[in-house]
Amino acid sequence: MAEKIVQTAGRDQLGEFAPMFAHLNDDILFGEVWNEENIDVKTKCIITVVSLMASGITDSSLTYHLQNAKAHGVSKEEIVAIITHATMYVGWPKGWAVFRLAKEVWNEEVPELTEKDRYQNSICFPIGDPNPYGEFFVGQSYLAPVSTEQVPVFNVTFEPGCRNNWHIHHAKSGGGQMLICIGGRGYYQEWGKDAVEMTPGKVINIPAEVKHWHGAAPDSWFSHLAIEVAGEETSNEWLEAVSDEDYGKLK
């Protein structure tokens, strides 16, 4: 028979202030539910970790239950598989948060996330690799294919302050481009017009033969989906860079 679980945290911390809550925690939850024998304790530990993760609880209570899971035989390989599986259903940011706690419990150093990592965790599309068209950008940008069939769609990500050069999408007929902001904050500007701020959900329709640029705000990462509009005899013409003076005037 498994060792009986005994819990006193409720009475130790809240006994006089909230005696009913302490009783429910120590005597009912841990005294009866955790000692119920139809499910083994290791399985209960796993269920509890996943339940707290799904609820977005990543404080000391989750740390306690991760420690409890380890103490009842959940290996590092098992907890990694459990968190990874649950992440597919409850969300990527929750997975990252729980992994950081789990690495501490299983006694491994937790590397600091880079700004790029933190931003990647905030958007649903991959940032991708350094942009092969980087020669036409001021600053660092990244490119990730989202769809290469039917309608080509790419995620373009700009580090803070990064912007592409003025450019034109040429077409004999049709053509142009659509931009859909999916993260951060940036700008779109047509030649001779004021810049338009872009935040998640903002859609920009760019006709063919219009000189324009787009890029990140000085203090924010920025990502947009780029959708090429079908046309006849289409091509892109890259022009001069957006000057620091003009870029500095943006608010």
XYZ file of C-alpha atoms in Angstrom:
251
model
C 0.000 0.000 0.000
C 1.337 3.472 -0.902
C 2.454 5.782 1.867
C -0.424 7.977 3.072
C -0.134 11.604 2.004
C -0.358 14.083 4.854
C -0.600 17.823 4.284
C -0.517 20.591 6.919
C 0.164 23.664 4.767
C -3.416 24.897 5.115
C -3.355 24.960 8.894
C 0.251 26.170 9.028
C -0.450 29.186 6.838
C -4.186 29.876 7.162
C -5.359 27.908 10.172
C -6.481 30.839 12.297
C -7.336 33.188 9.442
C -9.363 30.716 7.314
C -9.924 27.487 9.250
C -12.551 26.092 6.842
C -10.247 26.602 3.864
C -7.401 24.971 5.804
C -9.628 21.990 6.592
C -10.697 21.583 2.964
C -7.090 21.822 1.772
C -5.456 19.529 4.323
C -8.217 17.042 5.142
C -10.342 16.835 1.990
C -8.094 17.647 -0.970
C -4.926 16.015 0.324
C -6.332 13.837 3.085
C -9.028 12.149 0.958
C -8.709 12.961 -2.771
C -4.933 12.523 -2.965
C -5.143 9.299 -0.962
C -7.943 7.808 -3.087
C -6.510 4.541 -4.452
C -8.085 4.197 -7.919
C -5.367 6.432 -9.401
C -1.738 6.160 -8.310
C -0.011 9.207 -6.868
C 2.367 9.627 -9.808
C -0.594 9.923 -12.168
C -2.297 12.391 -9.829
C 0.890 14.493 -9.849
C 0.875 14.572 -13.640
C -2.836 15.467 -13.781
C -2.293 18.275 -11.276
C 0.679 19.755 -13.135
C -1.235 19.760 -16.428
C -4.362 21.227 -14.770
C -2.415 24.101 -13.222
C -0.560 24.661 -16.503
C -3.843 24.836 -18.427
C -5.153 27.384 -15.917
C -2.072 29.573 -16.354
C -0.891 29.002 -12.772
C 2.902 29.311 -12.749
C 3.563 30.455 -9.194
C 4.930 28.587 -6.172
C 1.978 26.176 -6.148
C 3.035 24.784 -9.532
C 6.636 24.582 -8.348
C 5.435 22.537 -5.368
C 3.528 20.123 -7.602
C 6.476 19.790 -9.975
C 8.630 18.913 -6.966
C 5.942 16.480 -5.844
C 5.884 14.895 -9.297
C 9.647 14.456 -9.246
C 9.503 12.963 -5.748
C 6.911 10.419 -6.932
C 8.940 9.152 -9.857
C 8.298 11.488 -12.775
C 11.584 11.579 -14.672
C 13.039 14.527 -16.567
C 12.227 12.812 -19.869
C 8.635 12.224 -18.760
C 8.022 15.801 -17.575
C 9.481 17.152 -20.842
C 7.095 14.942 -22.847
C 4.141 15.861 -20.591
C 4.707 19.624 -20.874
C 5.337 19.421 -24.619
C 2.144 17.446 -25.194
C 0.056 19.777 -23.021
C 1.516 22.840 -24.772
C -0.104 21.745 -28.028
C -3.511 22.167 -26.353
C -3.076 24.975 -23.800
C -0.697 27.373 -25.567
C 2.937 28.079 -26.276
C 3.525 30.822 -23.641
C 2.255 28.485 -20.899
C 4.626 25.778 -22.114
C 7.606 28.129 -21.910
C 6.640 29.272 -18.407
C 6.263 25.715 -17.073
C 9.469 24.519 -18.708
C 11.411 27.231 -16.885
C 10.042 26.032 -13.537
C 10.584 22.377 -14.455
C 14.223 22.974 -15.363
C 14.798 24.462 -11.927
C 13.079 21.528 -10.211
C 15.054 18.990 -12.220
C 18.201 20.947 -11.336
C 19.261 22.326 -14.696
C 20.299 25.889 -15.416
C 17.725 28.031 -17.195
C 19.246 30.181 -19.954
C 17.987 33.717 -20.256
C 15.642 34.244 -23.175
C 16.831 36.654 -25.838
C 14.657 39.537 -26.996
C 14.072 37.547 -30.177
C 12.933 34.512 -28.149
C 10.566 36.608 -26.049
C 9.065 38.200 -29.140
C 8.727 34.827 -30.868
C 6.724 33.599 -27.884
C 4.258 36.452 -28.403
C 3.315 35.672 -32.030
C 1.802 32.581 -33.631
C 3.927 32.478 -36.792
C 7.650 31.635 -36.898
C 10.150 34.475 -37.190
C 12.258 32.432 -39.566
C 15.802 33.042 -40.786
C 17.709 36.225 -41.590
C 16.097 37.856 -44.592
C 17.887 36.966 -47.864
C 16.818 40.405 -49.146
C 18.601 42.094 -46.249
C 20.607 44.316 -48.586
C 17.387 46.262 -49.174
C 16.732 46.806 -45.449
C 18.138 49.127 -42.800
C 18.640 46.939 -39.719
C 17.959 43.234 -39.190
C 14.920 41.493 -40.617
C 13.775 37.878 -40.892
C 11.706 35.911 -43.377
C 9.572 32.781 -42.849
C 7.392 31.109 -45.489
C 3.839 30.521 -44.242
C 2.385 29.191 -47.511
C 4.188 28.420 -50.758
C 1.170 26.925 -52.557
C -1.851 28.604 -54.157
C -1.282 32.073 -52.639
C 2.314 32.698 -51.435
C 2.355 34.111 -47.904
C 5.464 35.081 -45.940
C 5.966 36.361 -42.413
C 8.383 39.283 -42.374
C 9.781 40.285 -38.982
C 11.696 43.486 -38.257
C 13.868 44.168 -35.226
C 13.229 47.562 -33.556
C 14.220 50.376 -35.910
C 14.461 48.094 -38.954
C 12.714 49.120 -42.166
C 12.924 48.236 -45.833
C 13.910 50.645 -48.589
C 11.430 52.559 -50.649
C 10.203 50.174 -53.334
C 7.542 49.655 -56.007
C 5.588 46.563 -57.028
C 5.276 46.847 -60.784
C 2.609 45.072 -62.844
C 1.113 45.431 -66.299
C -2.227 44.577 -64.694
C -3.273 43.436 -61.225
C -0.349 43.003 -58.871
C 0.503 44.810 -55.667
C 0.704 43.432 -52.141
C -1.277 43.010 -48.921
C 0.248 43.391 -45.456
C -1.411 41.997 -42.310
C 0.210 42.954 -39.013
C 0.484 39.993 -36.623
C 2.726 41.355 -33.898
C 4.481 44.388 -32.468
C 4.178 47.881 -33.878
C 5.363 49.352 -37.134
C 4.632 51.744 -39.983
C 3.615 51.800 -43.628
C 4.152 54.903 -45.730
C 3.405 55.816 -49.335
C 5.453 58.446 -51.136
C 4.059 61.921 -50.449
C 1.702 60.743 -47.666
C 1.854 60.469 -43.876
C 2.963 57.181 -42.349
C 0.265 54.799 -41.112
C 0.798 53.006 -37.798
C 0.443 49.211 -37.939
C -0.541 47.119 -34.916
C -1.895 43.527 -34.796
C -4.922 43.134 -37.052
C -4.149 46.157 -39.251
C -4.432 45.364 -42.982
C -2.710 47.415 -45.673
C -3.572 47.096 -49.365
C -0.744 48.276 -51.620
C -1.661 48.896 -55.261
C 0.847 48.264 -58.010
C 3.075 51.203 -59.061
C 2.908 52.896 -55.627
C 6.254 53.862 -54.066
C 6.263 52.885 -50.369
C 8.146 51.367 -47.431
C 7.253 49.527 -44.223
C 9.095 48.593 -41.054
C 9.247 48.536 -37.273
C 8.808 51.373 -34.829
C 12.062 52.463 -33.143
C 11.109 50.815 -29.853
C 9.259 47.688 -30.995
C 9.659 44.460 -32.899
C 7.208 44.195 -35.788
C 5.830 41.361 -37.923
C 3.480 41.318 -40.862
C 2.290 38.721 -43.318
C 3.177 39.701 -46.875
C 0.735 38.450 -49.525
C 1.626 38.962 -53.164
C -1.362 39.870 -55.346
C -1.422 38.006 -58.641
C -0.861 40.108 -61.747
C 0.583 40.213 -65.223
C 4.300 40.910 -65.746
C 4.959 41.602 -62.051
C 8.314 42.686 -60.616
C 9.738 44.542 -57.629
C 11.944 47.618 -57.890
C 14.073 48.449 -54.855
C 14.934 52.125 -54.420
C 16.724 54.345 -51.907
C 16.772 53.690 -48.165
C 14.454 55.582 -45.815
C 16.687 58.264 -44.345
C 17.329 58.461 -40.622
C 15.954 62.015 -40.691
C 12.631 60.984 -42.233
C 12.367 57.888 -40.050
C 13.085 59.969 -36.949
C 10.056 62.153 -37.635
C 7.636 59.235 -37.088
C 5.619 59.333 -33.884
